Amino acid sequence: MPRGTFTRNVLSGCLSVILIWLQAGCAPATPEAYVLMTPCSSSNAGIAGNAALNPAVNQIFQYAATPTPDPAIILSPADMLAAQNHRVLYARHAAINLLAYEAERWTKIKEIGFDDSSKVRIAITYLSPELMESVLQNHILAHEPQRVDVWEIIQKEMNQVYERDKLIFLITIIADSQAFSPHKIDLTPRGMILRNARDDAVAPMYDDHNLEIPIDLSDGPEFGFLYYPISIMTDRGCEPVLDRETNTKINIETRVIEIDSVSKGPYVWMIHYAPLVETGNLFYVPKYPDGFTTIDTAVFSPLSEPPATDENDVVFWREFGRYIWGQVTLEKP
């Protein structure tokens, strides 16, 4: 992908469309054509990535590590182990619900209809530090719930994400199971532009190749990652694409998506990024089951595919969070 900055003086109609829109064919240029930004490295780039560790994740780990709520009771080793396992079970229940919350918070879904009344849903999820920490917490509680160095583990894994120096988004394409005829969709992922509060138009640096070719929806759900630069060159120097001082929203926009070779659009996915005023309160307070709650342990594992239901289903975001878990770690159910 070109790394230079294009001017708004289009050299030629056809060449401009190829370079800026990365689409085949020659079409009239538009004065609103996007200017592709040049990535750079900045000491401030981590503003978007190195957010504070999620307090809700910390609460759940602390709950799991406390074997009994009454320190005055002296338990036998067997009873102590049973009590600790009980706390871990409740912690996993809270952790999977936190994952559902973070999945919904960082995802936006657009629905596109077909002529046969069926539809396709395109979900874009920002893999925020909060969402990634929740994924890692569920992984740790599933495999090593007795670990005491959980923050060191999470920080080590998160550093692998930060070292990529990218803003990473997961795109999920979910076809309607009621479709009466096969459909194909062409996303043109390099034309999916991240626009920030400065009105910078930032194109992905990399994407999974399966997103670049027409997708046959009859083959089932499709998914892949988009990688945007974490900082870009502007007339003010090298600056982060997103910062919490001026960006309250993340907007991903595309002017066209081809459905069965017919162009549709434009479309915008808007994800809430940061509040205008940081109150210091938890966005989410972990919820633990009471003694009468039936706990379904079958949901304490990742999924390899997204749920087929829509987001109005009561368990959709829990299942979508499990699917994100599966995509991030490549764990099998």
C-alpha angles and dihedrals in degrees: 000000000000113000098196126096116254121217124227090245097097112217094210135345098245097039091048092054091049095049100038103031098027090217129133122249136040119279134163114280118242126216087228093063113141121259108222113227126226116239118231141171119253135175086229094054092098091068089091096043112030098064121158116280112270111264091208091059089051092051092053093049090049090050091051092050094055108087098192135013092219114062090185091071114088110214130196116241090257093049090045091054091047091050092049092049088050091053091048090052091053090045091054089051089054092044095054089049090050088051089053090051094049091045091055093042094055100037133083122188127202121194121211120191129216130214091255090060093254121118147202125221121212115199123192117195125189108217093222123181089253092053093045092050090052090051091050092047092055089048092052094046089050096051111017109017093157095059113123096192094065095135091053089052093048093046091050092051093043090052088062087060095044092049089063086066091211140117102237125206129184116218117202124188114197118187124210110255088213094065111136095202136023118271135193128209129196113198102179090211095197087064092058099105126199109215118193134194091275087058091244111159107219121188124201116269093206138008138180107271095229088070092058097062127068108277119224104218092201087071091069132246119352128200142171145153133265119204118204124185113262091217135021140192113260133168085270094055131255109348136168115261090225129029129169094232097068107011116079092158140035113220122195111185137179127182097210142020117182116226113187088341092306117118117234131176167353102238132180128195111200119195122184107241112174136354119250089235121036105216096179091235121130114263087213132026111205114245120213124197122251124229092273097054118108109223117211104209091186089080093059093092139074125263127222095211135037121255116274093220123083128255092266090071111103094234099037098104093044089054092042090052090052088051091052088050089054094048095048097047100024088226116159121233 
